[in-house]
CSV table of N, CA and C in Angstrom, one decimal:
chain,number,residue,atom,x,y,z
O,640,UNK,N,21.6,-92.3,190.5
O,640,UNK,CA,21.9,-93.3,189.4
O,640,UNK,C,23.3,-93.9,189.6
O,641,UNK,N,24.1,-93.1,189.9
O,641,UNK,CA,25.8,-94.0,190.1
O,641,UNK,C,25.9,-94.4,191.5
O,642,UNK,N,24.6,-94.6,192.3
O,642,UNK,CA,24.7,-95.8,193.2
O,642,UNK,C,24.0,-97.0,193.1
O,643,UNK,N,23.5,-97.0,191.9
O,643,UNK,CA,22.7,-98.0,191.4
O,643,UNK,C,24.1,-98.8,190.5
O,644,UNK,N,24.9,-98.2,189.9
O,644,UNK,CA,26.0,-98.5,189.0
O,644,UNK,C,26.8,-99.3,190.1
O,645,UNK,N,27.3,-98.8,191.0
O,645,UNK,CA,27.9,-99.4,191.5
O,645,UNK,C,27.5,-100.0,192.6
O,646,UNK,N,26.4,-100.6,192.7
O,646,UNK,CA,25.5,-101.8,193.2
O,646,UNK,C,25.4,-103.0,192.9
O,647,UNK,N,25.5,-102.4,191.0
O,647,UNK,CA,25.1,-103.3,190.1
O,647,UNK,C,26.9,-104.1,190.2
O,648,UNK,N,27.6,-102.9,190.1
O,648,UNK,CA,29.1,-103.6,189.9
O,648,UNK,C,29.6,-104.3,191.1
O,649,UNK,N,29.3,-104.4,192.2
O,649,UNK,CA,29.6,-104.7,193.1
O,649,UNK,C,28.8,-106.2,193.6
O,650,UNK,N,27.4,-106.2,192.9
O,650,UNK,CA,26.6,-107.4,193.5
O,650,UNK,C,26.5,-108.5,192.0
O,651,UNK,N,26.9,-107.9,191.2
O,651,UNK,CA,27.0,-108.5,189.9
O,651,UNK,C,27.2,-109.2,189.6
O,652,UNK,N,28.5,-109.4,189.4
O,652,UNK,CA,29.4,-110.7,189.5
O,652,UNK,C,28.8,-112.3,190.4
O,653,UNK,N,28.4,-111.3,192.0
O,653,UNK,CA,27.9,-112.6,192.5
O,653,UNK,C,26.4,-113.6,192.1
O,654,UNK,N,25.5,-112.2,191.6
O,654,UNK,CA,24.2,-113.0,191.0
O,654,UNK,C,24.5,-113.5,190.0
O,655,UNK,N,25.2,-113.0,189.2
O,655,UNK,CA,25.8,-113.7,187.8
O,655,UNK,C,26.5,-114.9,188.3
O,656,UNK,N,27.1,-115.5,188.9
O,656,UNK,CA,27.5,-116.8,189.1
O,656,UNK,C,26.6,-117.3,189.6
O,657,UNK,N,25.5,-117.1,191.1
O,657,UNK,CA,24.4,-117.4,191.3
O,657,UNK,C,23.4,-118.3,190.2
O,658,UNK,N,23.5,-117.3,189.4
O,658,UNK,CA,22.7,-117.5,188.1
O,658,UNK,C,23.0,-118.9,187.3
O,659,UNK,N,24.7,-119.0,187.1
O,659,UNK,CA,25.3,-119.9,186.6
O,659,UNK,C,25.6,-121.4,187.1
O,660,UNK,N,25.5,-120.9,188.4
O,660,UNK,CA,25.2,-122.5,189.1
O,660,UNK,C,23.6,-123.1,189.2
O,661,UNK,N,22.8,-121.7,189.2
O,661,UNK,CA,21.6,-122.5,189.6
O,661,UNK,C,20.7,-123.1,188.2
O,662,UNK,N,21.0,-122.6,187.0
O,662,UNK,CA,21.3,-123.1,185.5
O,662,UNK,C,22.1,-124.1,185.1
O,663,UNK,N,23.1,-124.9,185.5
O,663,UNK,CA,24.2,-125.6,185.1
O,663,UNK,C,23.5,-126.9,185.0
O,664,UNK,N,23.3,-127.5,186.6
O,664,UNK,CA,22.4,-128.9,185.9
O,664,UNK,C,20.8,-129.1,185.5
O,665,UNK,N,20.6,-127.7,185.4
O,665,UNK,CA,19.0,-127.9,184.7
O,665,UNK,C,19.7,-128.1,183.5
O,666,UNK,N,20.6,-127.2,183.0
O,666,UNK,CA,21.0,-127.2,181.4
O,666,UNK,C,21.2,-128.6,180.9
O,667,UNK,N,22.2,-129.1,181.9
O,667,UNK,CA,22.4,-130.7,181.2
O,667,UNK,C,21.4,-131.5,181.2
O,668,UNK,N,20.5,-131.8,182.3
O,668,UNK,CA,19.5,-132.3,182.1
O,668,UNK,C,18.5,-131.9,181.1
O,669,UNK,N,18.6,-130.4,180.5
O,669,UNK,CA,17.8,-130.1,178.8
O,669,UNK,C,19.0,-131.2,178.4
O,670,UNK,N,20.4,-131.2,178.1
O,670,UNK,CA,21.0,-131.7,176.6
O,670,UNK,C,20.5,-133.1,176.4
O,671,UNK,N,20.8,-133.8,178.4
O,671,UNK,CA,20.6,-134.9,178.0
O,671,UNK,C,19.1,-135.4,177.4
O,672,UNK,N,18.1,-134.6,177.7
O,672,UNK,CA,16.7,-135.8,177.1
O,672,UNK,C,16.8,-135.1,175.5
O,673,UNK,N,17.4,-133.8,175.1
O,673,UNK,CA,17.4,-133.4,174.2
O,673,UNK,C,18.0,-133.8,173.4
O,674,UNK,N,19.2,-134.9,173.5
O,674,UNK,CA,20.2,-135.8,172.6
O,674,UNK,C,19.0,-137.2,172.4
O,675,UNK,N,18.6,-137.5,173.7
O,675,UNK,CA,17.7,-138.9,173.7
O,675,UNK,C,16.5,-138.8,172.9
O,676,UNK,N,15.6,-137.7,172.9
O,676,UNK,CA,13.9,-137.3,172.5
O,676,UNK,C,14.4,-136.8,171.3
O,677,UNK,N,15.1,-135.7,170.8
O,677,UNK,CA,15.2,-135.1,169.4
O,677,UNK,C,15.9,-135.9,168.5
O,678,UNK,N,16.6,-136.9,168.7
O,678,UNK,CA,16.9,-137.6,167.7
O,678,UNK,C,16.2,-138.0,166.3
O,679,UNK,N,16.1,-138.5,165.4
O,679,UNK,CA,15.7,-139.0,164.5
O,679,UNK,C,15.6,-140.7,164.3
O,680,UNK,N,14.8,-141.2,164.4
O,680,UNK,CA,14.5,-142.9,164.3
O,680,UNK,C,15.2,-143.2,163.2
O,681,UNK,N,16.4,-144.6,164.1
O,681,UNK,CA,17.1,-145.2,163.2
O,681,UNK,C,16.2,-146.3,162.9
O,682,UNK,N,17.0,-146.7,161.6
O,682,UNK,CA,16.5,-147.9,160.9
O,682,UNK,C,16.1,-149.4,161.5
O,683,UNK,N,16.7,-149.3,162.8
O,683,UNK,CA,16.5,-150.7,163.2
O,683,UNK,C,15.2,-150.0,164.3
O,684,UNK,N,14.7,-149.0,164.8
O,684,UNK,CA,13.1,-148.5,165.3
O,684,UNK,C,12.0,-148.7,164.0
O,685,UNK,N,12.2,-148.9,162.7
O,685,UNK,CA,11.3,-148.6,162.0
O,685,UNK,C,10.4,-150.3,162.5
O,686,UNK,N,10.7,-151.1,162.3
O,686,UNK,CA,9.6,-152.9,163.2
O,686,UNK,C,9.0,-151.9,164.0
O,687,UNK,N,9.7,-151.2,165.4
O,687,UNK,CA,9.0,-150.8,166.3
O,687,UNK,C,7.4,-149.6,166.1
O,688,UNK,N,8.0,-148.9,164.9
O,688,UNK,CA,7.0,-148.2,164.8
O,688,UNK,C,5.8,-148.7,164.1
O,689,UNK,N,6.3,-149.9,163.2
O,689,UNK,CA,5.2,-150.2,162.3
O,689,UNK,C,4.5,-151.1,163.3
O,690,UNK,N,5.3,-151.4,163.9
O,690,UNK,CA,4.2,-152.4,165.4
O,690,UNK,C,2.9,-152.0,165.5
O,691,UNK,N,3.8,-150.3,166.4
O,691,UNK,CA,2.9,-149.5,166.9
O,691,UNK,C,1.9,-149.0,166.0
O,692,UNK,N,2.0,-148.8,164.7
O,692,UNK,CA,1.4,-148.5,164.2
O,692,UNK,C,-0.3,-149.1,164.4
O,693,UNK,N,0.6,-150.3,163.5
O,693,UNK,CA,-0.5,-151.9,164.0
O,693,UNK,C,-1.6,-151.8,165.0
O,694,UNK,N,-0.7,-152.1,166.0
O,694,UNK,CA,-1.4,-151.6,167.0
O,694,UNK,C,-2.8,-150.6,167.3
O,695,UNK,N,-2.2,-149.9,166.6
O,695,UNK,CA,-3.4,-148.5,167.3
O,695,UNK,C,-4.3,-148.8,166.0
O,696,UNK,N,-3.8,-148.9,165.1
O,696,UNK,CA,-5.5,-149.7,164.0
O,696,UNK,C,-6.0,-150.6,164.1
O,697,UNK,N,-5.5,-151.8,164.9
O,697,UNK,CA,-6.2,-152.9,166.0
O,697,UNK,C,-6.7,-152.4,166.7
O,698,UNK,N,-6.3,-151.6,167.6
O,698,UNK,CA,-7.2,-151.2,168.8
O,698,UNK,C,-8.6,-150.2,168.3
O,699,UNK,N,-7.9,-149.2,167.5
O,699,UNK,CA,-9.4,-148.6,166.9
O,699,UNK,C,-10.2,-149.6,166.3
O,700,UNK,N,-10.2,-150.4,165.5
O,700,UNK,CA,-11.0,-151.0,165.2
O,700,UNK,C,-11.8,-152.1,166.4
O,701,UNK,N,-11.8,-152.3,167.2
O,701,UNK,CA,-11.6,-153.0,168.6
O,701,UNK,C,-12.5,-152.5,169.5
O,702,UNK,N,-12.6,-151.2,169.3
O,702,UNK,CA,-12.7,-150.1,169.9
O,702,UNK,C,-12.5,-149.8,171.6
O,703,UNK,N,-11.3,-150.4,171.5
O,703,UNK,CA,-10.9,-149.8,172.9
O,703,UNK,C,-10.5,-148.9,173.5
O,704,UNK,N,-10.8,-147.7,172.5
O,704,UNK,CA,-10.8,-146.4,173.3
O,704,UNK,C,-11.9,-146.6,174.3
O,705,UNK,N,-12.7,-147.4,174.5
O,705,UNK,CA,-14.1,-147.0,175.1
O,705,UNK,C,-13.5,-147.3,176.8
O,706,UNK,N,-12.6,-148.4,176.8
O,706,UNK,CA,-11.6,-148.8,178.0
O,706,UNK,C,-10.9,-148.4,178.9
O,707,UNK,N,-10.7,-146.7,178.2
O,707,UNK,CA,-9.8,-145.7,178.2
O,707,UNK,C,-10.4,-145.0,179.8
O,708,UNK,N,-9.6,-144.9,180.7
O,708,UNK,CA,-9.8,-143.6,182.0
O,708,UNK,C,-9.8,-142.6,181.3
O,709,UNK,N,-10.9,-141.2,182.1
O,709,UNK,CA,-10.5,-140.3,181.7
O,709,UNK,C,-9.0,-139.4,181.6
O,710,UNK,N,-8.7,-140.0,182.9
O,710,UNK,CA,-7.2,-139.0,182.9
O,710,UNK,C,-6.3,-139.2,181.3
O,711,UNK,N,-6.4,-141.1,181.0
O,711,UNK,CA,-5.7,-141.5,179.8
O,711,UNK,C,-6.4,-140.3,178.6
O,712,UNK,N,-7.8,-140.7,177.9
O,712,UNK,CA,-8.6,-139.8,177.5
O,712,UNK,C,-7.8,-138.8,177.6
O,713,UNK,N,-7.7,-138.1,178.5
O,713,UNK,CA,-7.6,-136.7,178.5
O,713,UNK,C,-6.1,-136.0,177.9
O,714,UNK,N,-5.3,-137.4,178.2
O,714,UNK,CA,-3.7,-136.9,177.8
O,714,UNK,C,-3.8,-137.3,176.5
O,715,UNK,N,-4.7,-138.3,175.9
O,715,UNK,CA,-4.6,-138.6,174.2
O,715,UNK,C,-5.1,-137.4,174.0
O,716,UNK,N,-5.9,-136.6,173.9
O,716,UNK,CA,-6.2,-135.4,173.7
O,716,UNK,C,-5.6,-134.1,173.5
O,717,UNK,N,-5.1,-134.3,174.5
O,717,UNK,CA,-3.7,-133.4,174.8
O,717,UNK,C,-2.5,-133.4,174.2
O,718,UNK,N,-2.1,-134.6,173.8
O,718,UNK,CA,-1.0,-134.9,172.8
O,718,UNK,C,-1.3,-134.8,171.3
O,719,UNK,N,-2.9,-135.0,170.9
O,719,UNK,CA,-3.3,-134.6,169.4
O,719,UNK,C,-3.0,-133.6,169.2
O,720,UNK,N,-4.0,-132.6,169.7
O,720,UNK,CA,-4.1,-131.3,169.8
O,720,UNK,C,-2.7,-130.2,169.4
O,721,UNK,N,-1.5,-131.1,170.6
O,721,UNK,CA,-0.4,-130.2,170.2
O,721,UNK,C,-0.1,-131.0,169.0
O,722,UNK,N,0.1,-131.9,168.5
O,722,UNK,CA,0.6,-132.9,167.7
O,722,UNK,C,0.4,-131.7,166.3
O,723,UNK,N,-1.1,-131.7,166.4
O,723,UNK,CA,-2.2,-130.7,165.2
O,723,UNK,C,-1.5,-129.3,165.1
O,724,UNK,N,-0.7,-128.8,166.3
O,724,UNK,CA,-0.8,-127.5,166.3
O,724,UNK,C,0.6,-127.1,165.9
O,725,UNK,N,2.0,-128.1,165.9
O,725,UNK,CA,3.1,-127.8,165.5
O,725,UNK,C,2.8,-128.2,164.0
O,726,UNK,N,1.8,-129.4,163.9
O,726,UNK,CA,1.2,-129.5,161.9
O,726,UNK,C,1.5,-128.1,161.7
O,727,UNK,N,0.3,-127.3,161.8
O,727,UNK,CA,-0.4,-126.0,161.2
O,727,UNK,C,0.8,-125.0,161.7
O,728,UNK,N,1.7,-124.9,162.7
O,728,UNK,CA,2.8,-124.0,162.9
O,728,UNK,C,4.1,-124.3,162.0
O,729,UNK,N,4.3,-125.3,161.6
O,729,UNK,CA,5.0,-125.9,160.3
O,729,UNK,C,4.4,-125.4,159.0
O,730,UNK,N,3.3,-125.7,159.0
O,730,UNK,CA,2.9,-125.2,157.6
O,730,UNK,C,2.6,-123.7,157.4
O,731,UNK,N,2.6,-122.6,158.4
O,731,UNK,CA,2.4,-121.4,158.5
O,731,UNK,C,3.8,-120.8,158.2
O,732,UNK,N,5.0,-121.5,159.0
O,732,UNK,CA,6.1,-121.2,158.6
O,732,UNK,C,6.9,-121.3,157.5
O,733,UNK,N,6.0,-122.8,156.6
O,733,UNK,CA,6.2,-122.9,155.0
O,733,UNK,C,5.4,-121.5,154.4
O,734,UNK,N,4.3,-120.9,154.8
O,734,UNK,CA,3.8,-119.8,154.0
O,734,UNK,C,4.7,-118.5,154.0
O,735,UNK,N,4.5,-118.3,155.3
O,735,UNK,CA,5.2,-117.1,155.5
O,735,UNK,C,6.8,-116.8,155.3
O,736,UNK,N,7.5,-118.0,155.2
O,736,UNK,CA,8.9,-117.9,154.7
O,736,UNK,C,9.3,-118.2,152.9
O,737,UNK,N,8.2,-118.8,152.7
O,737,UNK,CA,8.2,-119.0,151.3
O,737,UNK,C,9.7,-120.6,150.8
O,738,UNK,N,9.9,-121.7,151.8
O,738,UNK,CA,10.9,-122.3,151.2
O,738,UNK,C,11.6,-121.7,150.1
């Protein structure tokens, strides 16, 4: 066992910096899209969303999903699905914590 101790004290330090460089620009690259994507829509995006909104009730009514590739298909899917699943993981966390 106290050659494992001082294995650990000996090689330690270097995997632990190891560690810390090979983590450093992954990290920033999390802050940066995570400053950009988690923000909250200012006031001058709200045109943009009602656009979009527009949009996608034009197009269902249109019905241009039919126009859709599967691969497209398959990512609208994919984006509901979780869309639905943080819904219901939000509202489980309203039960279970009681606001």
């Amino acid at each position: 066992m106290s050659k494992l101790i001082q294995l650990v004290q000996k090689q330690g330090p270097t995997y632990a910096k190891k560690a810390v460089d090979y983590s450093k620009p992954r990290l920033q690259t999390f802050l940066y899209y995570a400053k950009t994507e988690l923000t909250p829509p200012l006031p001058t995006d709200i045109p943009a969303i009602v656009r979009g909104f527009s949009n996608l009730i034009k197009s269902a009514t249109l019905a241009r999903y039919r126009h859709l590739t599967v691969r497209e298909a398959w990512k609208n899917t994919l984006v509901t699905v979780e869309v639905a699943c943080w819904f219901f993981v939000g509202e489980l966390s309203c039960i279970v914590f009681k606001d």
